[in-house]
C-alpha cells in the first residue's frame, strides 16, 4: 500500500481521518504549512516520506489578503514557483484544480472569480506539462456534481476552518481512493458489447415487426448517446468487441445503413455475431487478441447472458445493466471511469484499435503464405531501438500491463525505472516496431544488469500484439552481440514462471540457453557467446 | 429527536450505538475532540435543523446541553 499525504491551507483533518480508514495517510501537524512541510527535510511530512501527495488549496483562503485581481495573480504565481521547488521526481502529485468558494470577489464584477480560477488552472496545466509525475485532481468537477451549496459548509468553515461539507469530504476521499487505483495502471483492455437493446433499442431480427429505436428522439437518443460515449472510449485506446446472437449479414447491413449509428463496424476490433454461446465467443476473442479474459468487461441487457458469463468466466467483469434506461449513458461513462480510464495516455493508446486490426490482417497473410518464413519476409518488419529515458510512460505501461510475454512479471514503479536508468551498470533496451500493416509503437523492453562478472538479462517483456514474429530472436541476438563486444564470454537470463507467462516458458531453452540453476523460483539460464547460433528472423534494423 | 441526536453523535465519533447516553460528558469520551465537536454541530444543523450559534458551540459540555436547542 502506498503512503499518501493530503496537504492543504485549510483544515482537512476530517478528510485525513476518513482516508486513514482504508489508506496509510500522513496525519499532519495542522494545516496551512504546505511548503514548510514539503521543503524542510526534517519535517514530520518528510519523515513520513509519502509516495503520493495530494495538494488542495482553497483559493479564497490563499487570496484572503489580495485586494484585486492583479494581486491575486501575483500570489498564484508565487505559489506555483514554490511548488516547483518543492516537488520531487520520485513522488507522485495530484494538485486540485480551482474553485473559488467565496463569491464576494465577484461583487461589482461578475467575472473576477473566473479570471482567478483560469489563472490557477493555466499555471497548474503548465506544471503538469513540465512534470511527468504531476497530475490534476478534478476538484471543480466534483463541486459541479454536488453543487456549491452542498459541497461547502459555512458552519464548518466558521467553526473549524473546514470548507467542505461532510458529503463533499466523502466524495473527495472516494476520488482519492479511485486515483490510487488508477495509479496502479492495471486497467481493462476490451469492452465486449451485445447489440440488440444494448447498442440500440429493439431487435434486428424482428425489425419488420417493431421498429429499431436509435436516433434523436426518446430512448433512441439514449442509445445514440451511449454509442457516442463508447466511441470516445475507443479513441482513448479501449478495444471494442461485439458478442451478439444474430445473423451477421443483417447486422452489417443495419450498422452500415442506419442513420442513427455513431459507431461503425470498423470501430470494433473483433466481432462474434453467431449462435454460439457468448462464453465461447468471449474466450475466442481473448485468444484472437492475445489478451487475458481478466482484462475484459462485458455489457449485455439480458440477465441470462450476464449470469452465464459470470458463472463460466468469473474473471470477466459483468456490470449489472441499469434498471432505468435514462441512466444508461451515465452507466457507460462509469464503466469507463472505473475500468478503463487511465491517468495519462501515451501515443500508443490512441493507435491501439488500428494496431489490433493490423494484427488480424497479419493473420490473414499468414494463412495465405506458403510457409512461415515466407510470411515473415512478406511482413517487411522494421525495428528500431529507442531511448528508454525518453519513453518512461510507455516503458512503465509495458512493465505493468504485459502478462504473457513477460519473463519474470516483476512490476516496477516509475521511480524504480528511473533509478535503474540512472545506474551506470544497468541498461534498459526499448524497441519500436512496424510492418507493412501498421506501426505497433514501442513493443519490447529488456533489462540488462552489468554489475557482475556475467551480464544478466533480468527481464524481457514484449507486447502480446507482436508475438509470433520472431522479434525476440533478433532482440536476444542483438544483446548477445553487444555483450560480446563489451568483452564478455557468456550471458545469463532469468525466467520466473507465473500463471500467465507460460507462453515463454521454453523461450530461453529454444534460444539454446542451458538451465544452470534455480533459486527463489527464478530459473537461471546461460549461453556461451562463442557458440554458433542459427536463429531465424526477417527484419530490417532502422538506425536512429 | 433526542435519539436522533445521539445517533448522529455516535456516527460521527464512529463508536458503537449505546455508548453515548443523555448524561455522557464530552470530556469522558476519548474520540470526542474539538474536531468531532465541530462536525457534530454542523451535522445537527444540516440533518435535523438544530441551530447552535457559533459562539455557543464550544460551551457545550454534555449531551443533554444539545437538547436545549431543540425547537418545539
Coordinates of C-alpha atoms in Angstrom, one line a residue:
Chain A
X1 CA 0.0 0.0 0.0
X2 CA 1.5 3.4 -0.9
X3 CA 2.0 6.0 1.7
X4 CA -0.1 9.1 0.9
X5 CA -0.5 12.6 2.2
X6 CA -3.1 15.3 1.8
X7 CA -1.9 18.8 2.3
X8 CA -3.9 22.0 2.4
X9 CA -4.1 25.6 3.5
X10 CA -7.4 24.8 5.3
X11 CA -8.5 22.2 7.8
X12 CA -8.6 18.8 6.2
X13 CA -8.3 16.7 9.3
X14 CA -11.8 15.1 8.7
X15 CA -10.7 14.0 5.3
X16 CA -7.5 12.5 6.6
X17 CA -9.3 10.6 9.3
X18 CA -11.6 9.2 6.8
X19 CA -8.8 8.3 4.4
X20 CA -7.0 6.5 7.2
X21 CA -9.8 4.0 7.4
X22 CA -8.5 2.4 4.2
X23 CA -5.2 4.1 3.4
X24 CA -1.9 4.8 5.0
X25 CA -2.2 8.6 5.2
X26 CA 0.0 11.2 6.8
X27 CA -1.7 12.6 9.9
X28 CA -0.2 16.1 9.6
X29 CA 0.6 18.8 12.1
X30 CA -2.3 21.1 11.4
X31 CA -2.6 22.8 8.1
X32 CA -1.5 25.8 6.2
X33 CA 2.2 25.0 6.1
X34 CA 2.2 23.2 2.8
X35 CA 5.7 24.4 1.6
X36 CA 7.3 24.4 5.1
X37 CA 6.4 20.8 5.4
X38 CA 7.5 19.9 1.9
X39 CA 10.7 21.8 1.8
X40 CA 12.0 21.1 5.3
X41 CA 13.8 17.8 5.2
X42 CA 13.4 17.4 9.0
X43 CA 9.6 17.9 8.9
X44 CA 7.3 15.1 10.0
X45 CA 5.9 15.1 6.5
X46 CA 9.3 14.2 5.1
X47 CA 9.9 11.7 7.9
X48 CA 6.7 10.0 6.9
X49 CA 8.0 10.2 3.3
X50 CA 4.7 9.7 1.3
X51 CA 4.7 8.2 -2.2
X52 CA 1.7 10.1 -3.4
X53 CA 0.9 13.7 -2.3
X54 CA -2.5 15.4 -2.8
X55 CA -2.5 19.1 -2.5
X56 CA -5.7 21.0 -2.0
X57 CA -5.5 24.8 -2.0
X58 CA -8.7 26.7 -1.1
X59 CA -8.2 29.7 -3.3
X60 CA -10.4 32.0 -1.3
X61 CA -8.2 31.4 1.7
X62 CA -5.0 31.7 -0.3
X63 CA -6.1 35.1 -1.7
X64 CA -7.5 36.3 1.6
X65 CA -5.4 39.4 1.6
X66 CA -5.5 40.2 -2.1
X67 CA -7.4 43.3 -2.9
X68 CA -7.7 42.9 -6.6
X69 CA -7.2 40.5 -9.5
X70 CA -3.6 41.8 -10.1
X71 CA -2.5 40.9 -6.5
X72 CA -4.3 37.6 -6.8
X73 CA -2.4 36.7 -9.9
X74 CA 0.9 37.5 -8.2
X75 CA 0.0 35.3 -5.2
X76 CA -0.9 32.4 -7.5
X77 CA 2.4 32.8 -9.4
X78 CA 4.3 32.8 -6.2
X79 CA 2.5 29.7 -5.0
X80 CA 3.4 27.8 -8.2
X81 CA 7.0 28.9 -8.2
X82 CA 7.3 27.5 -4.6
X83 CA 5.6 24.3 -5.7
X84 CA 8.1 23.9 -8.5
X85 CA 10.9 23.9 -5.9
X86 CA 9.1 21.5 -3.6
X87 CA 8.2 18.7 -6.0
X88 CA 10.5 15.7 -6.1
X89 CA 10.9 13.4 -9.1
X90 CA 10.3 10.1 -7.1
X91 CA 6.9 11.1 -5.7
X92 CA 3.6 11.5 -7.5
X93 CA 1.5 14.6 -7.0
X94 CA -2.1 15.4 -7.5
X95 CA -3.0 19.1 -7.4
X96 CA -6.6 20.2 -7.1
X97 CA -7.9 22.5 -9.9
X98 CA -9.6 25.8 -9.0
X99 CA -12.9 26.6 -7.5
X100 CA -13.5 29.9 -5.8
X101 CA -15.5 29.2 -2.7
X102 CA -16.3 32.8 -1.6
X103 CA -18.4 34.8 -4.0
X104 CA -17.7 38.3 -2.6
X105 CA -14.7 38.7 -5.0
X106 CA -17.4 39.0 -7.7
X107 CA -19.2 41.9 -6.2
X108 CA -19.0 44.7 -8.8
X109 CA -17.6 42.4 -11.4
X110 CA -19.1 39.1 -12.0
X111 CA -16.1 37.8 -13.9
X112 CA -13.4 38.1 -11.2
X113 CA -13.7 34.6 -9.9
X114 CA -13.5 33.1 -13.4
X115 CA -10.3 35.1 -14.1
X116 CA -8.7 33.9 -10.9
X117 CA -9.7 30.3 -11.5
X118 CA -8.3 30.5 -15.0
X119 CA -5.1 31.8 -13.8
X120 CA -4.7 29.0 -11.3
X121 CA -5.6 26.3 -13.9
X122 CA -3.2 27.7 -16.5
X123 CA -0.4 27.6 -14.0
X124 CA -1.4 24.1 -13.0
X125 CA -1.6 22.8 -16.6
X126 CA 1.9 24.2 -17.2
X127 CA 3.4 22.4 -14.3
X128 CA 1.6 19.2 -15.4
X129 CA 3.1 19.5 -18.8
X130 CA 6.6 20.0 -17.5
X131 CA 6.5 17.1 -15.0
X132 CA 5.5 13.5 -15.7
X133 CA 4.8 12.9 -12.0
X134 CA 2.2 15.7 -11.5
X135 CA -1.5 15.2 -12.3
X136 CA -4.6 17.2 -11.9
X137 CA -7.2 16.4 -9.3
X138 CA -10.5 17.2 -10.9
X139 CA -12.0 19.1 -7.9
X140 CA -14.2 21.5 -9.8
X141 CA -16.0 18.6 -11.4
X142 CA -17.0 17.2 -8.0
X143 CA -18.1 20.6 -6.9
X144 CA -20.2 20.8 -10.1
X145 CA -21.8 17.4 -9.5
X146 CA -22.7 18.2 -5.9
X147 CA -23.5 21.9 -6.4
X148 CA -21.6 24.6 -4.5
X149 CA -24.3 24.9 -1.8
X150 CA -24.0 21.2 -0.9
X151 CA -20.2 21.0 -1.3
X152 CA -19.3 23.8 1.1
X153 CA -20.4 24.3 4.6
X154 CA -20.4 27.8 6.1
X155 CA -20.9 26.5 9.5
X156 CA -17.9 24.1 9.4
X157 CA -15.8 26.9 7.9
X158 CA -16.5 29.5 10.6
X159 CA -16.4 26.9 13.4
X160 CA -13.4 25.0 12.4
X161 CA -11.8 26.3 9.2
X162 CA -13.2 23.2 7.4
X163 CA -14.5 24.2 4.0
X164 CA -16.1 21.0 2.8
X165 CA -19.4 19.6 3.9
X166 CA -19.5 16.0 5.1
X167 CA -20.8 14.8 1.7
X168 CA -18.0 16.7 -0.1
X169 CA -15.4 15.2 2.2
X170 CA -16.7 11.7 1.4
X171 CA -16.6 12.5 -2.4
X172 CA -13.0 13.8 -2.2
X173 CA -11.9 10.7 -0.3
X174 CA -13.6 8.5 -2.8
X175 CA -11.9 10.2 -5.7
X176 CA -8.5 9.9 -3.9
X177 CA -9.1 6.2 -3.5
X178 CA -10.1 5.9 -7.1
X179 CA -7.0 7.8 -8.3
X180 CA -4.8 5.5 -6.3
X181 CA -6.3 2.5 -8.1
X182 CA -5.7 4.2 -11.4
X183 CA -2.1 4.9 -10.4
X184 CA -1.5 1.1 -10.3
X185 CA -2.3 1.1 -14.0
X186 CA -4.0 -2.3 -14.1
X187 CA -6.9 -1.3 -16.2
X188 CA -9.0 -3.5 -18.5
X189 CA -8.5 -3.7 -22.3
X190 CA -11.5 -4.9 -24.1
X191 CA -15.2 -3.9 -23.8
X192 CA -17.5 -6.5 -25.3
X193 CA -21.0 -5.3 -26.2
X194 CA -24.2 -7.0 -27.0
X195 CA -26.2 -5.4 -29.9
X196 CA -30.0 -5.6 -29.6
X197 CA -31.2 -3.5 -26.7
X198 CA -27.7 -2.6 -25.8
X199 CA -26.4 -0.5 -28.8
X200 CA -29.9 0.3 -30.0
X201 CA -33.5 -0.3 -28.8
X202 CA -35.3 -3.3 -30.3
X203 CA -34.2 -6.5 -32.0
X204 CA -32.8 -6.5 -35.6
X205 CA -34.3 -9.9 -36.3
X206 CA -37.7 -8.6 -35.5
X207 CA -37.3 -5.2 -37.1
X208 CA -40.1 -5.8 -39.5
X209 CA -42.5 -6.2 -36.6
X210 CA -41.2 -3.5 -34.3
X211 CA -39.0 -0.5 -35.2
X212 CA -35.4 -0.2 -34.1
X213 CA -35.0 2.8 -31.8
X214 CA -31.8 4.7 -32.4
X215 CA -31.6 8.4 -33.3
X216 CA -32.6 11.8 -32.0
X217 CA -35.8 11.0 -30.0
X218 CA -36.7 9.4 -26.7
X219 CA -34.9 6.2 -25.9
X220 CA -33.4 6.2 -29.4
X221 CA -31.4 9.3 -28.3
X222 CA -30.3 7.4 -25.2
X223 CA -28.8 4.6 -27.3
X224 CA -27.2 7.1 -29.6
X225 CA -25.6 8.9 -26.6
X226 CA -24.3 5.6 -25.3
X227 CA -22.7 5.0 -28.7
X228 CA -21.1 8.4 -28.5
X229 CA -19.5 7.5 -25.2
X230 CA -18.4 4.1 -26.5
X231 CA -16.8 5.9 -29.5
X232 CA -14.9 8.2 -27.2
X233 CA -13.7 5.3 -25.2
X234 CA -12.4 3.6 -28.3
X235 CA -10.5 6.8 -29.2
X236 CA -8.7 6.6 -25.8
X237 CA -7.5 3.1 -26.7
X238 CA -10.3 0.9 -25.3
X239 CA -10.7 -2.1 -27.6
X240 CA -14.3 -2.9 -28.6
X241 CA -15.9 -6.2 -29.4
X242 CA -19.3 -7.5 -30.3
X243 CA -20.9 -10.6 -28.9
X244 CA -24.4 -10.9 -30.4
X245 CA -26.8 -13.6 -31.3
X246 CA -27.9 -12.5 -34.7
X247 CA -27.4 -13.1 -38.4
X248 CA -24.1 -11.5 -39.2
X249 CA -25.2 -10.1 -42.5
X250 CA -28.3 -8.5 -41.1
X251 CA -26.1 -6.7 -38.5
X252 CA -23.6 -5.4 -41.1
X253 CA -26.3 -4.1 -43.4
X254 CA -28.0 -2.4 -40.4
X255 CA -24.9 -0.9 -39.0
X256 CA -23.8 0.4 -42.3
X257 CA -27.1 2.0 -43.3
X258 CA -28.9 3.2 -40.2
X259 CA -28.6 6.9 -39.9
X260 CA -28.6 6.8 -36.1
X261 CA -25.4 4.8 -35.8
X262 CA -22.4 6.6 -34.3
X263 CA -20.2 3.6 -34.2
X264 CA -19.4 1.7 -37.3
X265 CA -18.2 -1.8 -37.8
X266 CA -14.6 -0.7 -38.1
X267 CA -14.6 0.6 -34.6
X268 CA -14.8 -3.0 -33.3
X269 CA -11.6 -4.9 -33.3
X270 CA -13.4 -8.2 -33.0
X271 CA -17.0 -9.3 -33.6
X272 CA -18.6 -12.6 -32.9
X273 CA -22.1 -12.5 -34.4
X274 CA -23.4 -16.0 -34.4
X275 CA -25.5 -18.5 -32.4
X276 CA -22.7 -19.9 -30.3
X277 CA -22.7 -19.3 -26.5
X278 CA -21.3 -15.9 -25.6
X279 CA -18.9 -17.5 -23.2
X280 CA -17.4 -19.5 -26.1
X281 CA -17.2 -16.3 -28.2
X282 CA -15.6 -14.3 -25.5
X283 CA -12.9 -17.0 -25.0
X284 CA -12.2 -16.8 -28.7
X285 CA -11.9 -13.1 -28.6
X286 CA -9.3 -13.3 -25.9
X287 CA -7.4 -15.8 -28.0
X288 CA -7.7 -13.7 -31.2
X289 CA -6.4 -10.6 -29.5
X290 CA -3.9 -12.4 -27.2
X291 CA -5.3 -10.9 -24.1
X292 CA -6.4 -12.5 -20.8
X293 CA -10.1 -12.9 -20.1
X294 CA -9.5 -10.9 -16.9
X295 CA -9.0 -7.8 -19.0
X296 CA -12.5 -7.9 -20.4
X297 CA -15.7 -6.1 -19.5
X298 CA -19.0 -7.4 -20.8
X299 CA -22.1 -5.4 -21.2
X300 CA -25.4 -7.0 -22.1
X301 CA -29.0 -6.1 -21.3
X302 CA -30.0 -9.7 -21.0
X303 CA -29.7 -11.0 -17.4
X304 CA -29.4 -14.6 -18.6
X305 CA -26.4 -13.8 -20.7
X306 CA -24.8 -11.9 -17.9
X307 CA -25.3 -14.7 -15.4
X308 CA -23.8 -17.2 -17.9
X309 CA -20.7 -15.2 -18.3
X310 CA -20.4 -14.7 -14.6
X311 CA -20.6 -18.4 -13.9
X312 CA -18.4 -19.6 -16.8
X313 CA -15.9 -16.8 -16.9
X314 CA -15.9 -15.3 -13.4
X315 CA -12.8 -13.2 -14.2
X316 CA -14.7 -11.2 -16.8
X317 CA -16.3 -8.1 -15.3
X318 CA -20.0 -8.1 -15.9
X319 CA -21.7 -5.0 -14.5
X320 CA -25.5 -5.1 -13.7
X321 CA -27.4 -3.3 -16.5
X322 CA -29.2 -0.1 -15.4
X323 CA -32.8 -0.7 -14.5
X324 CA -33.8 2.7 -15.8
X325 CA -32.9 3.3 -19.4
X326 CA -32.3 7.1 -18.8
X327 CA -29.4 6.1 -16.5
X328 CA -27.7 4.1 -19.3
X329 CA -25.3 6.8 -20.6
X330 CA -24.1 7.5 -17.0
X331 CA -23.7 3.8 -16.5
X332 CA -21.5 3.6 -19.6
X333 CA -19.4 6.6 -18.5
X334 CA -19.0 4.9 -15.1
X335 CA -17.7 1.8 -16.8
X336 CA -15.1 3.9 -18.5
X337 CA -14.1 5.7 -15.3
X338 CA -13.9 2.6 -13.2
X339 CA -12.4 0.0 -15.6
X340 CA -10.7 1.8 -18.5
X341 CA -9.7 5.3 -17.6
X342 CA -6.0 6.0 -17.2
X343 CA -4.1 8.8 -15.6
X344 CA -2.2 9.6 -18.7
X345 CA -2.3 8.4 -22.2
X346 CA 0.6 7.6 -24.5
X347 CA 0.7 7.9 -28.2
X348 CA 0.3 4.1 -28.5
X349 CA -3.1 4.2 -26.7
X350 CA -4.7 6.3 -29.4
X351 CA -3.5 3.9 -32.1
X352 CA -4.5 0.7 -30.3
X353 CA -7.5 -0.4 -32.4
X354 CA -5.6 0.2 -35.6
X355 CA -2.8 -1.9 -34.2
X356 CA -5.0 -4.9 -33.3
X357 CA -6.7 -4.6 -36.7
X358 CA -3.4 -4.8 -38.4
X359 CA -2.9 -8.0 -36.4
X360 CA -6.0 -9.5 -37.9
X361 CA -4.7 -8.6 -41.4
X362 CA -1.4 -10.2 -40.5
X363 CA -3.1 -13.5 -39.6
X364 CA -4.8 -13.4 -43.0
X365 CA -1.4 -13.0 -44.7
X366 CA -0.1 -15.8 -42.5
X367 CA -2.8 -18.1 -43.8
X368 CA -2.1 -17.1 -47.4
X369 CA 1.7 -17.6 -47.2
X370 CA 3.1 -21.0 -48.2
X371 CA 5.3 -21.2 -45.1
X372 CA 6.2 -19.2 -42.0
X373 CA 9.5 -17.8 -43.2
X374 CA 7.8 -16.6 -46.4
X375 CA 5.2 -14.9 -44.3
X376 CA 7.8 -13.2 -42.0
X377 CA 9.6 -11.9 -45.1
X378 CA 6.4 -10.6 -46.6
X379 CA 5.6 -8.6 -43.4
X380 CA 8.5 -6.2 -44.0
X381 CA 9.2 -5.8 -40.3
X382 CA 11.2 -2.8 -39.3
X383 CA 12.7 -2.4 -35.9
X384 CA 14.3 0.5 -34.1
X385 CA 15.9 0.9 -30.8
X386 CA 14.6 3.9 -28.8
X387 CA 15.8 5.6 -25.7
X388 CA 14.2 4.3 -22.5
X389 CA 14.7 7.5 -20.6
X390 CA 12.6 9.4 -23.2
X391 CA 9.8 7.0 -23.1
X392 CA 9.2 6.3 -19.4
X393 CA 5.4 6.4 -19.6
X394 CA 5.3 3.7 -22.2
X395 CA 8.1 1.6 -20.6
X396 CA 6.1 1.7 -17.3
X397 CA 3.0 0.7 -19.1
X398 CA 4.7 -2.2 -20.8
X399 CA 6.1 -3.4 -17.4
X400 CA 2.7 -3.0 -15.6
X401 CA 0.4 -4.4 -18.2
X402 CA 2.2 -7.2 -20.0
X403 CA 1.5 -10.7 -18.6
X404 CA 2.2 -13.3 -21.2
X405 CA 5.5 -12.4 -22.8
X406 CA 7.0 -11.2 -19.5
X407 CA 9.8 -13.4 -18.3
X408 CA 9.6 -12.5 -14.6
X409 CA 6.4 -10.4 -14.3
X410 CA 8.3 -8.2 -11.9
X411 CA 6.4 -4.9 -11.8
X412 CA 8.5 -1.7 -11.4
X413 CA 7.2 1.7 -10.3
X414 CA 8.1 4.7 -12.4
X415 CA 10.6 5.7 -9.7
X416 CA 12.3 2.3 -9.7
X417 CA 12.6 2.5 -13.5
X418 CA 14.2 5.9 -13.3
X419 CA 16.6 4.7 -10.7
X420 CA 17.6 1.8 -12.8
X421 CA 18.1 4.1 -15.8
X422 CA 20.4 6.3 -13.8
X423 CA 22.7 3.5 -12.8
X424 CA 25.9 3.1 -14.8
X425 CA 25.9 -0.7 -14.9
X426 CA 22.3 -1.2 -15.8
X427 CA 20.7 -0.9 -19.2
X428 CA 17.1 -0.9 -20.3
X429 CA 16.6 -1.5 -24.0
X430 CA 13.4 -0.4 -25.7
X431 CA 12.3 -1.3 -29.2
X432 CA 9.8 0.1 -31.6
X433 CA 8.3 -2.0 -34.4
X434 CA 6.4 -1.6 -37.6
X435 CA 5.4 -3.7 -40.5
X436 CA 3.5 -3.3 -43.7
X437 CA 0.2 -3.3 -41.9
X438 CA 1.0 -0.6 -39.4
X439 CA 3.1 1.0 -36.7
X440 CA 3.0 -1.1 -33.5
X441 CA 4.8 1.6 -31.5
X442 CA 7.1 0.6 -28.6
X443 CA 6.7 -3.1 -28.1
X444 CA 9.6 -4.6 -26.2
X445 CA 11.8 -3.9 -23.2
X446 CA 14.8 -5.8 -22.0
X447 CA 16.6 -5.2 -18.7
X448 CA 20.3 -6.0 -18.6
X449 CA 22.3 -6.0 -15.4
X450 CA 26.0 -5.5 -16.0
X451 CA 27.1 -5.3 -12.3
X452 CA 28.5 -8.8 -12.0
X453 CA 31.1 -10.8 -13.9
X454 CA 28.5 -12.2 -16.2
X455 CA 25.8 -9.9 -17.7
X456 CA 22.3 -10.9 -16.7
X457 CA 19.1 -10.4 -18.7
X458 CA 16.9 -9.7 -15.6
X459 CA 13.7 -9.2 -17.5
X460 CA 12.4 -9.4 -21.0
X461 CA 9.0 -8.1 -21.9
X462 CA 7.2 -8.0 -25.2
X463 CA 3.7 -6.7 -26.1
X464 CA 1.4 -9.6 -27.0
X465 CA 0.4 -7.9 -30.3
X466 CA 3.8 -8.7 -31.8
X467 CA 4.2 -12.2 -30.5
X468 CA 4.9 -14.8 -33.3
X469 CA 7.1 -12.6 -35.5
X470 CA 10.4 -13.9 -34.2
X471 CA 11.3 -10.4 -33.0
X472 CA 12.6 -12.0 -29.7
X473 CA 15.3 -13.8 -31.7
X474 CA 16.6 -10.5 -33.1
X475 CA 16.5 -8.8 -29.7
X476 CA 18.3 -11.5 -27.9
X477 CA 20.9 -11.8 -30.6
X478 CA 21.5 -8.0 -30.6
X479 CA 22.0 -8.1 -26.8
X480 CA 24.4 -11.0 -27.0
X481 CA 26.4 -9.2 -29.7
X482 CA 26.7 -6.1 -27.5
X483 CA 27.8 -8.2 -24.6
X484 CA 30.3 -9.9 -26.8
X485 CA 31.6 -6.5 -27.9
X486 CA 31.9 -5.5 -24.3
X487 CA 34.2 -8.5 -23.9
X488 CA 32.0 -10.9 -22.1
X489 CA 32.2 -14.7 -22.7
X490 CA 28.6 -15.6 -21.7
X491 CA 25.2 -14.2 -20.8
X492 CA 22.7 -15.3 -18.3
X493 CA 18.9 -14.8 -18.4
X494 CA 16.2 -15.1 -15.8
X495 CA 12.8 -16.7 -16.1
X496 CA 10.3 -16.8 -13.3
X497 CA 7.1 -18.9 -14.0
X498 CA 3.7 -17.4 -13.3
X499 CA 0.2 -18.4 -14.1
X500 CA 0.2 -16.2 -17.1
X501 CA 3.6 -16.4 -18.7
X502 CA 3.5 -20.0 -19.8
X503 CA 3.9 -19.0 -23.5
X504 CA 7.5 -18.0 -22.8
X505 CA 8.4 -21.0 -20.5
X506 CA 10.6 -22.5 -23.2
X507 CA 11.9 -19.3 -24.6
X508 CA 15.5 -19.4 -23.4
X509 CA 15.7 -23.2 -24.0
X510 CA 14.6 -22.7 -27.6
X511 CA 17.2 -20.0 -27.9
X512 CA 19.9 -22.6 -27.0
X513 CA 20.4 -21.4 -23.4
X514 CA 21.1 -24.0 -20.7
X515 CA 19.4 -24.1 -17.4
X516 CA 22.2 -23.8 -14.8
X517 CA 20.3 -23.3 -11.6
X518 CA 17.1 -22.5 -9.9
X519 CA 16.9 -20.2 -6.9
X520 CA 14.0 -18.4 -5.2
X521 CA 11.7 -19.6 -8.0
X522 CA 13.9 -17.9 -10.6
X523 CA 15.3 -20.2 -13.3
X524 CA 18.7 -19.0 -14.4
X525 CA 19.8 -19.8 -17.9
X526 CA 23.2 -19.3 -19.6
X527 CA 24.7 -19.3 -23.0
X528 CA 28.2 -19.1 -24.3
X529 CA 28.8 -16.2 -26.6
X530 CA 31.4 -18.2 -28.6
X531 CA 28.9 -20.8 -29.9
X532 CA 27.5 -20.6 -33.4
X533 CA 23.8 -19.8 -33.4
X534 CA 21.1 -20.3 -36.0
X535 CA 18.1 -18.2 -35.2
X536 CA 15.5 -17.3 -37.8
X537 CA 14.2 -13.7 -38.1
X538 CA 13.5 -11.4 -41.0
X539 CA 13.5 -7.8 -40.3
X540 CA 15.2 -4.5 -41.1
X541 CA 17.0 -2.6 -38.4
X542 CA 16.3 1.1 -38.6
X543 CA 19.1 3.2 -37.2
X544 CA 18.4 6.5 -35.4
Chain B
X1 CA -35.4 13.8 18.4
X2 CA -33.1 13.0 21.3
X3 CA -32.4 9.6 20.0
X4 CA -31.6 11.1 16.6
X5 CA -29.1 13.5 18.1
X6 CA -27.4 10.7 20.0
X7 CA -27.3 8.6 16.8
X8 CA -25.6 11.4 14.9
X9 CA -23.1 11.9 17.6
X10 CA -22.3 8.2 17.7
X11 CA -22.0 8.1 13.9
X12 CA -19.5 10.9 13.7
X13 CA -17.5 9.6 16.6
X14 CA -17.6 6.2 14.9
X15 CA -18.4 4.4 18.2
X16 CA -21.0 1.7 18.7
X17 CA -24.5 2.6 19.4
X18 CA -25.5 2.7 23.1
X19 CA -22.1 4.1 24.1
X20 CA -23.5 7.7 24.3
X21 CA -26.3 8.4 26.8
X22 CA -28.1 11.6 27.8
X23 CA -25.7 12.0 30.7
X24 CA -22.4 11.5 28.8
X25 CA -19.9 14.3 29.3
X26 CA -17.7 15.3 26.3
X27 CA -14.5 15.2 28.4
X28 CA -15.1 11.5 29.2
X29 CA -15.2 10.3 25.6
X30 CA -11.8 10.0 24.0
X31 CA -13.0 10.3 20.4
X32 CA -14.9 13.5 21.2
X33 CA -12.2 16.1 20.4
X34 CA -12.8 19.6 19.1
X35 CA -12.8 18.5 15.5
X36 CA -15.6 16.0 16.3
X37 CA -17.4 18.7 18.1
X38 CA -17.4 20.9 15.0
X39 CA -18.6 18.1 12.8
X40 CA -21.4 17.2 15.2
X41 CA -22.7 20.8 15.4
X42 CA -22.6 21.1 11.6
X43 CA -24.3 17.8 11.1
X44 CA -27.1 18.5 13.7
X45 CA -27.8 21.7 11.8
X46 CA -27.7 20.0 8.4
X47 CA -29.6 16.9 9.2
X48 CA -32.0 17.9 12.0
X49 CA -32.1 21.7 11.6
X50 CA -30.8 22.2 15.1
X51 CA -29.2 25.6 15.2
X52 CA -26.4 26.1 17.6
X53 CA -24.9 29.6 17.3
X54 CA -21.2 29.6 16.6
X55 CA -20.3 31.5 19.8
X56 CA -22.1 28.9 21.9
X57 CA -20.6 25.9 20.2
X58 CA -17.7 25.4 22.5
X59 CA -19.7 25.9 25.7
X60 CA -21.4 22.6 25.2
X61 CA -20.1 20.1 27.8
X62 CA -22.5 17.2 27.8
X63 CA -25.1 15.5 25.6
X64 CA -28.0 17.0 27.3
X65 CA -26.8 20.5 26.5
X66 CA -27.7 19.8 22.9
X67 CA -31.3 19.2 23.8
X68 CA -31.8 22.8 24.8
X69 CA -31.5 23.7 21.2
X70 CA -34.4 21.5 20.0
X71 CA -37.2 23.7 18.8
X72 CA -40.7 22.8 19.7

